[in-house]
mmCIF file of C-alpha atoms and ligand atoms in Angstrom:
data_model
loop_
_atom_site.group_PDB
_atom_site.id
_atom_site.type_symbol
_atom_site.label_atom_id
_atom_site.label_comp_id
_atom_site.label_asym_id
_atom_site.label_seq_id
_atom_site.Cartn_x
_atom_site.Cartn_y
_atom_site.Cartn_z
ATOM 1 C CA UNK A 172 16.998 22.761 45.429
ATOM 2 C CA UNK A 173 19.290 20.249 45.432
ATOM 3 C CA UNK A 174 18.767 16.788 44.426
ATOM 4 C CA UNK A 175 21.026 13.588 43.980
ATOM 5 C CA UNK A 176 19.970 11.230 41.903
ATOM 6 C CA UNK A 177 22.045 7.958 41.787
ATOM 7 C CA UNK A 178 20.258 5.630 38.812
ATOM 8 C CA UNK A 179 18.944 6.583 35.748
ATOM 9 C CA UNK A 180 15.334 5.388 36.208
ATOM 10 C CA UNK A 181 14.904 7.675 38.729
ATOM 11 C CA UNK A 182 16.529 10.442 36.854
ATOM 12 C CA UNK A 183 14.372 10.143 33.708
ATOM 13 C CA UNK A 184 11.071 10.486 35.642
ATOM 14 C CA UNK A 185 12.756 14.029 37.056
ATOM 15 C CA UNK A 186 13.920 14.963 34.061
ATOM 16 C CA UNK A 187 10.496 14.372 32.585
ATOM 17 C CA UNK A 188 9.449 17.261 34.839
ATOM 18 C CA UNK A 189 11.472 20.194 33.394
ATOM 19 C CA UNK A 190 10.322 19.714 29.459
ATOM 20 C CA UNK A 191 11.769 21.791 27.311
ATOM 21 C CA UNK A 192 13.256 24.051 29.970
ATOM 22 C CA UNK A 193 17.052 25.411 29.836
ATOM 23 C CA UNK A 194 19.222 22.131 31.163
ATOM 24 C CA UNK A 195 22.870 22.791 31.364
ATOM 25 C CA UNK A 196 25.064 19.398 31.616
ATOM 26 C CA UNK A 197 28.252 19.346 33.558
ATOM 27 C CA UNK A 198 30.199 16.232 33.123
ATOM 28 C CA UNK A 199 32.739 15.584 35.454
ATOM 29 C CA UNK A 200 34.563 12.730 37.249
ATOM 30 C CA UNK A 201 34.148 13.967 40.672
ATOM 31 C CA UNK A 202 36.621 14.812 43.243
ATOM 32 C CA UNK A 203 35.265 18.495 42.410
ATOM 33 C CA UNK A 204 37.654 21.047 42.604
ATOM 34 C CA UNK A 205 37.182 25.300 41.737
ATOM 35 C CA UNK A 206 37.757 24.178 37.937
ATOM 36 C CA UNK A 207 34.492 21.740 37.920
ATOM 37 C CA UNK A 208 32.711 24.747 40.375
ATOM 38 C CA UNK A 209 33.444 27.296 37.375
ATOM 39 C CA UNK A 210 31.670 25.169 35.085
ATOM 40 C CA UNK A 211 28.745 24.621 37.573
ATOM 41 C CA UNK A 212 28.663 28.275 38.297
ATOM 42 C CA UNK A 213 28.693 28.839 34.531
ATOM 43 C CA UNK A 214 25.759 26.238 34.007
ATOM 44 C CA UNK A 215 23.995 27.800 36.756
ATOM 45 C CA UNK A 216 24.140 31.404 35.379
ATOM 46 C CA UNK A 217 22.977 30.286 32.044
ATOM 47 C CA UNK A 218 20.385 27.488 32.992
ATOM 48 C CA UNK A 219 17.174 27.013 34.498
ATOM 49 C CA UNK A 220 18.681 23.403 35.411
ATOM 50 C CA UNK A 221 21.789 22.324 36.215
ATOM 51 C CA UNK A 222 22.927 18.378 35.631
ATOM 52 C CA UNK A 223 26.406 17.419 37.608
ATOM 53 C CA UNK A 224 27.254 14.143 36.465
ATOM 54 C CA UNK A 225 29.341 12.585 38.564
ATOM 55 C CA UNK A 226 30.721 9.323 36.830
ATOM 56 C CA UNK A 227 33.826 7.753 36.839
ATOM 57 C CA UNK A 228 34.462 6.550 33.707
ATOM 58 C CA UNK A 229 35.983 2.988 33.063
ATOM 59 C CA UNK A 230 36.275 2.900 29.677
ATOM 60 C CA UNK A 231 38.540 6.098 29.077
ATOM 61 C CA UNK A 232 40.975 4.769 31.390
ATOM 62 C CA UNK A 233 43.891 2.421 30.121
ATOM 63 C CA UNK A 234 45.045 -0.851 31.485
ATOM 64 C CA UNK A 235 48.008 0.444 33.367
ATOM 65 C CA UNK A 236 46.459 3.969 34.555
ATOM 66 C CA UNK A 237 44.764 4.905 37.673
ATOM 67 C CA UNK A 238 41.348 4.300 37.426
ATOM 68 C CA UNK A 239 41.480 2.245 40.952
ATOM 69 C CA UNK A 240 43.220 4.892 42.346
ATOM 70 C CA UNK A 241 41.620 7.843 40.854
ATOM 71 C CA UNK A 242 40.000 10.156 43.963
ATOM 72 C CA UNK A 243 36.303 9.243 45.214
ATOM 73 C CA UNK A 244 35.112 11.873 47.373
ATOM 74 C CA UNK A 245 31.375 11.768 46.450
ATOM 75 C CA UNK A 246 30.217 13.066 49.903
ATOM 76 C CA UNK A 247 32.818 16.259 50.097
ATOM 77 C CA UNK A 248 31.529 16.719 46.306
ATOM 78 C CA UNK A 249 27.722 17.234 47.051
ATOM 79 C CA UNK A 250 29.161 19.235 50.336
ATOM 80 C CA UNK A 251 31.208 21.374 47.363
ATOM 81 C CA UNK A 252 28.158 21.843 45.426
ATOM 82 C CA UNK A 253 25.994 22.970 48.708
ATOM 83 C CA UNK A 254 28.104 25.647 49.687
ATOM 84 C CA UNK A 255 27.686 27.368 46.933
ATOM 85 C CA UNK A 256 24.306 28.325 47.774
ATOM 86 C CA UNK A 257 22.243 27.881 44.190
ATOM 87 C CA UNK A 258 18.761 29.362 43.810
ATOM 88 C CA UNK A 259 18.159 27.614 40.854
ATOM 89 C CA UNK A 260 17.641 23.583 40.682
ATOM 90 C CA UNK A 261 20.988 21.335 40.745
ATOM 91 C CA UNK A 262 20.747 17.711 40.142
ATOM 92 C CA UNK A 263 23.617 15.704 41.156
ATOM 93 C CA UNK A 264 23.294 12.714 39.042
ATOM 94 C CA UNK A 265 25.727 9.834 40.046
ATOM 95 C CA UNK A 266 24.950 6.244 37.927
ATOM 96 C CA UNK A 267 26.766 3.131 38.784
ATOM 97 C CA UNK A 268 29.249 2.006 36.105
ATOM 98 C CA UNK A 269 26.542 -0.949 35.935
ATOM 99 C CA UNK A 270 23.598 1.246 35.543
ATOM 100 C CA UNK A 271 25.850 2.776 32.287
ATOM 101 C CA UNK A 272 27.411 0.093 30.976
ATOM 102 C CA UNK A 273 25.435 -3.111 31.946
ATOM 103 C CA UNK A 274 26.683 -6.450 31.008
ATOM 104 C CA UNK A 275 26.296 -7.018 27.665
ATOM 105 C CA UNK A 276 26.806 -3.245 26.323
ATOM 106 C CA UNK A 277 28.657 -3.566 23.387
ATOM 107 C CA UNK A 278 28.563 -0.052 21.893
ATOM 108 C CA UNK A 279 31.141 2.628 20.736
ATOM 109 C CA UNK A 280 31.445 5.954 19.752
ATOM 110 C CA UNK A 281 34.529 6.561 17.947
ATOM 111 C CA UNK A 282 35.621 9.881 16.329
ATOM 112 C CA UNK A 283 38.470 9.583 13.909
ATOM 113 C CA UNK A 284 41.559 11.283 12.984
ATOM 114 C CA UNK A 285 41.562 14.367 15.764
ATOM 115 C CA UNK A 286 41.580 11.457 18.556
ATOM 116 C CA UNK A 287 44.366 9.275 17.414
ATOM 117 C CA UNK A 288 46.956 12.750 17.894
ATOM 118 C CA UNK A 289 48.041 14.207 21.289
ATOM 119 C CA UNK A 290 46.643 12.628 24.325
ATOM 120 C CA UNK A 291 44.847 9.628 22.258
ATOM 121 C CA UNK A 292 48.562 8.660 20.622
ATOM 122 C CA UNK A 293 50.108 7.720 23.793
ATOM 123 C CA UNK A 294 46.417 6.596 25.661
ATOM 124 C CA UNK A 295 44.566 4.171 22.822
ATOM 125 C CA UNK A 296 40.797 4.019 23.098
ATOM 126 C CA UNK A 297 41.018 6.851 25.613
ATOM 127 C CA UNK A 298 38.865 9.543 23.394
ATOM 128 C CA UNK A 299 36.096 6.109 22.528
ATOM 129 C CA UNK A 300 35.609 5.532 26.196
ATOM 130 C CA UNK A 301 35.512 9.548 26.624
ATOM 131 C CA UNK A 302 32.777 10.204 23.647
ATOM 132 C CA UNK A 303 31.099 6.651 24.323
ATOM 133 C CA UNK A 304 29.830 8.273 27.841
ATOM 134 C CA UNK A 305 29.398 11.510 26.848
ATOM 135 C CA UNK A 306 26.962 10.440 24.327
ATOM 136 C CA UNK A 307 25.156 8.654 26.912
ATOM 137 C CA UNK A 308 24.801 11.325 29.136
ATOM 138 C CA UNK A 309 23.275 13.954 26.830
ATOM 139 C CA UNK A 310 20.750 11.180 25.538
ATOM 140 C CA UNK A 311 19.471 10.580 29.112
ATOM 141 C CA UNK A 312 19.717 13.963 29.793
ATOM 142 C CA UNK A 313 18.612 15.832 26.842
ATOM 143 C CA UNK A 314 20.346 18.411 28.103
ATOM 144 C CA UNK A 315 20.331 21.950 25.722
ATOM 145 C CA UNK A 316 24.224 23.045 26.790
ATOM 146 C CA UNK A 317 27.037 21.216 28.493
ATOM 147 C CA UNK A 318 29.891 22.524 29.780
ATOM 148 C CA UNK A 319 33.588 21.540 29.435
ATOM 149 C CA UNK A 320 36.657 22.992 30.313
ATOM 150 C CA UNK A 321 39.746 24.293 28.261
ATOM 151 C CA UNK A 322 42.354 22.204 30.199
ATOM 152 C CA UNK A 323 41.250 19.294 27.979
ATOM 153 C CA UNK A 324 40.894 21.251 25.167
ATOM 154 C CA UNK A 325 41.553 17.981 22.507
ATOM 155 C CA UNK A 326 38.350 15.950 24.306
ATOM 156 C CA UNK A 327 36.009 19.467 23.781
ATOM 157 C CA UNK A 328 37.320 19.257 19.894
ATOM 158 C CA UNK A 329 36.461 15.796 19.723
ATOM 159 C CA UNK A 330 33.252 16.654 21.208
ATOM 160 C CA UNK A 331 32.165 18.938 19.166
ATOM 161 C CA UNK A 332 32.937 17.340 16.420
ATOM 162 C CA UNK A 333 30.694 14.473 17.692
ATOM 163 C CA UNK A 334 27.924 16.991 18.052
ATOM 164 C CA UNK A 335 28.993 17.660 14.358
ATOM 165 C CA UNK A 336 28.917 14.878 12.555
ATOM 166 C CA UNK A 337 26.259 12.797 14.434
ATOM 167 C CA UNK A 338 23.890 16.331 14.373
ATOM 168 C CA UNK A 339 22.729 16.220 18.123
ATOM 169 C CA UNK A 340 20.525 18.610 19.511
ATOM 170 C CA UNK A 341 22.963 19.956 22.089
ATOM 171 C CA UNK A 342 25.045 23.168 22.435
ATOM 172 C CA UNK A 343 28.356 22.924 24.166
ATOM 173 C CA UNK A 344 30.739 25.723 25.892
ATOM 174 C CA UNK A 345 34.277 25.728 26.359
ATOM 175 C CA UNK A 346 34.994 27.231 29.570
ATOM 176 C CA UNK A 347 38.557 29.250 31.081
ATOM 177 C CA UNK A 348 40.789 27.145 32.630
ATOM 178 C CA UNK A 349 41.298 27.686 36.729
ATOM 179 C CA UNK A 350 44.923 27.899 38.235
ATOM 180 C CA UNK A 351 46.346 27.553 41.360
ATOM 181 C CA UNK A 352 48.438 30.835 42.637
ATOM 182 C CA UNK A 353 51.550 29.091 40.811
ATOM 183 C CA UNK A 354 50.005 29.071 37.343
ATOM 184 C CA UNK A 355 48.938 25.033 37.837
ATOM 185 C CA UNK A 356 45.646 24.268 36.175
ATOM 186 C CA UNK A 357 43.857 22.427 38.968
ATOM 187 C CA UNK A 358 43.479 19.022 38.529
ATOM 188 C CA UNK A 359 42.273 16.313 40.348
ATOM 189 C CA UNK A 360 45.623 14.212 39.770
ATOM 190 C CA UNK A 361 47.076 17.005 41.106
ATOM 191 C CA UNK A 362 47.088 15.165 44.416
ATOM 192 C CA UNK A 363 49.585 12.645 43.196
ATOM 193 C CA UNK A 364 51.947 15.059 42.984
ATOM 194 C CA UNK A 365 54.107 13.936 46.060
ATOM 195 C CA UNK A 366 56.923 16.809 47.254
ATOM 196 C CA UNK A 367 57.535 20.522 46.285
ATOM 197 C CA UNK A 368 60.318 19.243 43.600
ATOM 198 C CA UNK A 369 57.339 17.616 41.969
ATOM 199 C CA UNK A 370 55.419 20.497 42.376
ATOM 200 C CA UNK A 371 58.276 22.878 41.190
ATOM 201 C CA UNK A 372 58.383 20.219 37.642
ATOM 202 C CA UNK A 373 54.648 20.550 37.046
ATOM 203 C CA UNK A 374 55.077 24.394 37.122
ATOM 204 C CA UNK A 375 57.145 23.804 33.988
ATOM 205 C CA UNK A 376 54.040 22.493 32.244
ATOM 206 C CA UNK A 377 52.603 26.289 32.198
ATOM 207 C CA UNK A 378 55.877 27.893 32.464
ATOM 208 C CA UNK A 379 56.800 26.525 28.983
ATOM 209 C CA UNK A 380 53.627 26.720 27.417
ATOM 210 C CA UNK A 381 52.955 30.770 28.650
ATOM 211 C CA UNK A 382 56.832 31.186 26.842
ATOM 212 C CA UNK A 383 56.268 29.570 23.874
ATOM 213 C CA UNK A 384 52.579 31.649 23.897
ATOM 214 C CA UNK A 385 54.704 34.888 24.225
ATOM 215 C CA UNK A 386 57.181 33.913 21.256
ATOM 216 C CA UNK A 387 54.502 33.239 18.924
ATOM 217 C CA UNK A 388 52.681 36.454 19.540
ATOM 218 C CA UNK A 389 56.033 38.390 19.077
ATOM 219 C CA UNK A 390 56.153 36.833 15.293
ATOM 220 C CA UNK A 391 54.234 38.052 12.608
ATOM 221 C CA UNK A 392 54.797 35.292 10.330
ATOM 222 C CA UNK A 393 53.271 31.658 10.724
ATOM 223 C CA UNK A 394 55.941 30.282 8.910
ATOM 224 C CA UNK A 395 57.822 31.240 12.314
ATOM 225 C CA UNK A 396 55.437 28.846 14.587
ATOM 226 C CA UNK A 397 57.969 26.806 15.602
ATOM 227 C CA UNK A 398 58.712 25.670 19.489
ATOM 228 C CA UNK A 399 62.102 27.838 19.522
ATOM 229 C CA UNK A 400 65.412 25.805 20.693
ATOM 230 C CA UNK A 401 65.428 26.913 24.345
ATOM 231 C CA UNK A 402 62.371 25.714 25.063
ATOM 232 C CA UNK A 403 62.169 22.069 23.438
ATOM 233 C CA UNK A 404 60.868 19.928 26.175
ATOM 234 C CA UNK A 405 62.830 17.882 27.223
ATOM 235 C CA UNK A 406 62.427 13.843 27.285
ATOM 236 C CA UNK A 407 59.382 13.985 30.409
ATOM 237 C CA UNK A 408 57.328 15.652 28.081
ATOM 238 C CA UNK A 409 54.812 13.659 26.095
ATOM 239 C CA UNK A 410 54.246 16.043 23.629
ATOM 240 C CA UNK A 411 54.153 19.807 23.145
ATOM 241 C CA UNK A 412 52.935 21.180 19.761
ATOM 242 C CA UNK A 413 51.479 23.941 18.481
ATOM 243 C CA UNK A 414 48.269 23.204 15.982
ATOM 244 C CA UNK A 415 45.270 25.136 14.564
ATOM 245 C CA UNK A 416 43.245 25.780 17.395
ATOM 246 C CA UNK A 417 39.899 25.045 15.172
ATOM 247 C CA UNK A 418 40.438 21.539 13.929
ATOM 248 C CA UNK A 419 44.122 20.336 15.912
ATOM 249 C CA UNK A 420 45.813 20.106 12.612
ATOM 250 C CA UNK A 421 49.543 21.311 11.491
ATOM 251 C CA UNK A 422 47.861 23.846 9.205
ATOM 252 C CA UNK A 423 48.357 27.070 10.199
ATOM 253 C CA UNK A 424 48.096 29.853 8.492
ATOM 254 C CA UNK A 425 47.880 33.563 9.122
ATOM 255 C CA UNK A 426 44.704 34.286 10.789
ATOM 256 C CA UNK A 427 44.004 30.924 12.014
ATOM 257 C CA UNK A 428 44.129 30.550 16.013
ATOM 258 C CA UNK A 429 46.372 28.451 17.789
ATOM 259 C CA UNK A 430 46.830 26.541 20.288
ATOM 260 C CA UNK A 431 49.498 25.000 22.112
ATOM 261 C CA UNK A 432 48.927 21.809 23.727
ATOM 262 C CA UNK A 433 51.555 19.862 25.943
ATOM 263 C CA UNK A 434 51.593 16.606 28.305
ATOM 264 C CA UNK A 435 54.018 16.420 30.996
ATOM 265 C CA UNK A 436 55.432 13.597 32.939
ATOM 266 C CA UNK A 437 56.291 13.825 36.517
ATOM 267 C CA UNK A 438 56.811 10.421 37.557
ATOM 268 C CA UNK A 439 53.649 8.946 37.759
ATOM 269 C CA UNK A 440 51.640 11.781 37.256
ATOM 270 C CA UNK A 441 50.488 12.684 33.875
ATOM 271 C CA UNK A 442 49.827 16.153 33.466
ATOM 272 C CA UNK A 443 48.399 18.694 30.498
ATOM 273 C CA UNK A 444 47.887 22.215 29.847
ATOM 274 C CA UNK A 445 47.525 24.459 26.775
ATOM 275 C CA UNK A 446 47.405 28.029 25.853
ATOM 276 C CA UNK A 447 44.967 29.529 23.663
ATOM 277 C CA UNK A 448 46.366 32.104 20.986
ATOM 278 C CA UNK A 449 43.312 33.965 19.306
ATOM 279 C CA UNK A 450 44.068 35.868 16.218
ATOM 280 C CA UNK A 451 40.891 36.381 14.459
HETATM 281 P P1 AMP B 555 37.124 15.662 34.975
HETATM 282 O O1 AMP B 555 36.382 15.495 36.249
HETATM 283 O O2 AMP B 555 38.603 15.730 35.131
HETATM 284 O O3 AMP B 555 36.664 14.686 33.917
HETATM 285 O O4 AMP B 555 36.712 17.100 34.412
HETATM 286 C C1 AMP B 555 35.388 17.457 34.238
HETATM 287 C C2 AMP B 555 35.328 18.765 33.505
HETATM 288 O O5 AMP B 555 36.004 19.769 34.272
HETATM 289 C C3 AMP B 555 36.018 18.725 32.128
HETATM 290 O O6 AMP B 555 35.242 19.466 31.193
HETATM 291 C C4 AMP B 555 37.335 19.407 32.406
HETATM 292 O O7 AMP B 555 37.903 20.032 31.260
HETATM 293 C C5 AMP B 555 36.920 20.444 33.430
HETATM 294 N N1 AMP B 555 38.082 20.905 34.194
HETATM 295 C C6 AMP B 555 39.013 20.141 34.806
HETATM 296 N N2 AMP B 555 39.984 20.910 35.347
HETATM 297 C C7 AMP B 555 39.669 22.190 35.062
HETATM 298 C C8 AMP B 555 40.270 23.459 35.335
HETATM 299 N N3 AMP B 555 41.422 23.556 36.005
HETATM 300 N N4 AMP B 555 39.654 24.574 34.893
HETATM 301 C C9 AMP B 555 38.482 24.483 34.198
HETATM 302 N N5 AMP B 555 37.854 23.327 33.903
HETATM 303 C C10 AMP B 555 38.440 22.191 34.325
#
């Protein structure tokens, strides 16, 4: 029941098979880990097909990050995806960065003001090259539901604002984010992480956020929402900030959820987390 499918000729004439069926979308990078099998689990449950994309991205990665580094482990992936067992059809879909952007493409999809803050301040043109493929992949798709998870909670707001705005005929789903025993959303840059010092900094990403999670909830005021003095990050942090969980902005009022959203730096490796605070 498993297919791969690695051009998007090919694809089409499969996905001209399942009509109007239920098609969930999971878009992922690769290097699958049990955060990407949640979703596909998820998809699975929900789906009568289930599209992994599995497409590393170019254009959301800046000029001094890791895209040449960034894991390829296509064959351990479809392995991944395997042992799992699914009854129900999975198509492992896996274009060439030519086959999506061929020479000459010369197209963007920008969302404004919610991806200039957080991650998209300190990586420009990140969130374009993010919504730029995403767009692509539910037009060849035409998938009904894609799935995305909450540890990049700013890219499934700009998402859905895309969806929004642009009115496409696509439900998406946030899904839970998936730890490690420690509390360390798993991450595929996780591997960078080079000695259990670096390991023991990373914690401090969740550590911090959980704390300033617990403050919040013990104030009944949002005019208290502040990050309290003992835990302001310190210089390795990129930012930390607690926003409206609906739209990312610094309005927050009462009843409003929240979110707070940090980056951390541990030498190379750029991590993020958030916690989720819902009050209505
Ligand atoms: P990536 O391959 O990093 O582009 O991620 C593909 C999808 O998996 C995105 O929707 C991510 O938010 C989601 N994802 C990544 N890490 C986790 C995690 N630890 N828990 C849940 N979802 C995740």
């Amino acid at each position: 029941m498993i297919e791969v499918i690695d051009n998007i000729q090919s694809f089409k004439q499969v996905r001209s098979q399942f009509g109007n069926m239920n098609v969930g979308l999971v878009p992922t990078m690769g290097n699958l880990h049990l955060g990407h099998l949640s979703l596909i689990e998820k998809s699975h449950a929900e789906n009568d097909v289930t599209i992994i994309s599995i497409f590393i991205n170019p254009k959301q990665f800046g000029p001094n990050e890791d895209f040449a580094d960034y894991p390829r482990t296509l064959e351990q992936d479809i392995k991944k995806i395997k042992d799992l067992s699914f009854k129900k059809k999975i198509i492992i879909f896996t274009p060439t960065t030519k086959d999506i952007f061929p020479d000459g493409f010369d197209t963007k999809i920008s969302v404004g003001e919610i991806s200039h803050k957080l991650c998209g301040a300190s990586r420009p043109g990140h969130f374009d090259g993010v919504t730029t493929v995403v767009y692509k992949l539910f037009k060849i798709t035409q998938a009904t539901c894609a799935y995305f998870g909450q540890k990049d909670y700013q890219q499934y707001k700009i998402i859905e604002k895309m969806i929004i705005d642009l009115e496409l005929p696509i439900k998406i789903k946030l899904c839970p984010i998936i730890r490690d025993q420690h509390g360390l959303a798993l991450s595929s840059r996780n591997q960078y992480l080079k000695d259990p010092a670096e390991i023991t900094q990373a914690l401090k990403l969740n550590e911090t956020l959980k704390k300033i999670a617990t403050h919040l909830n013990q104030r009944s005021s949002s005019f208290d929402f502040k990050i309290p003095s003992h835990l302001k990050p310190n210089e390795a942090w990129e930012y930390c900030e607690i926003l409206n969980a609906d739209n990312l902005s610094k309005e927050i009022d009462n009843n409003c959820n929240i979110v707070i959203l940090g980056a951390l730096r541990v030498n190379q490796t750029r991590l993020i987390d958030n916690q989720i605070i819902m009050r209505r």
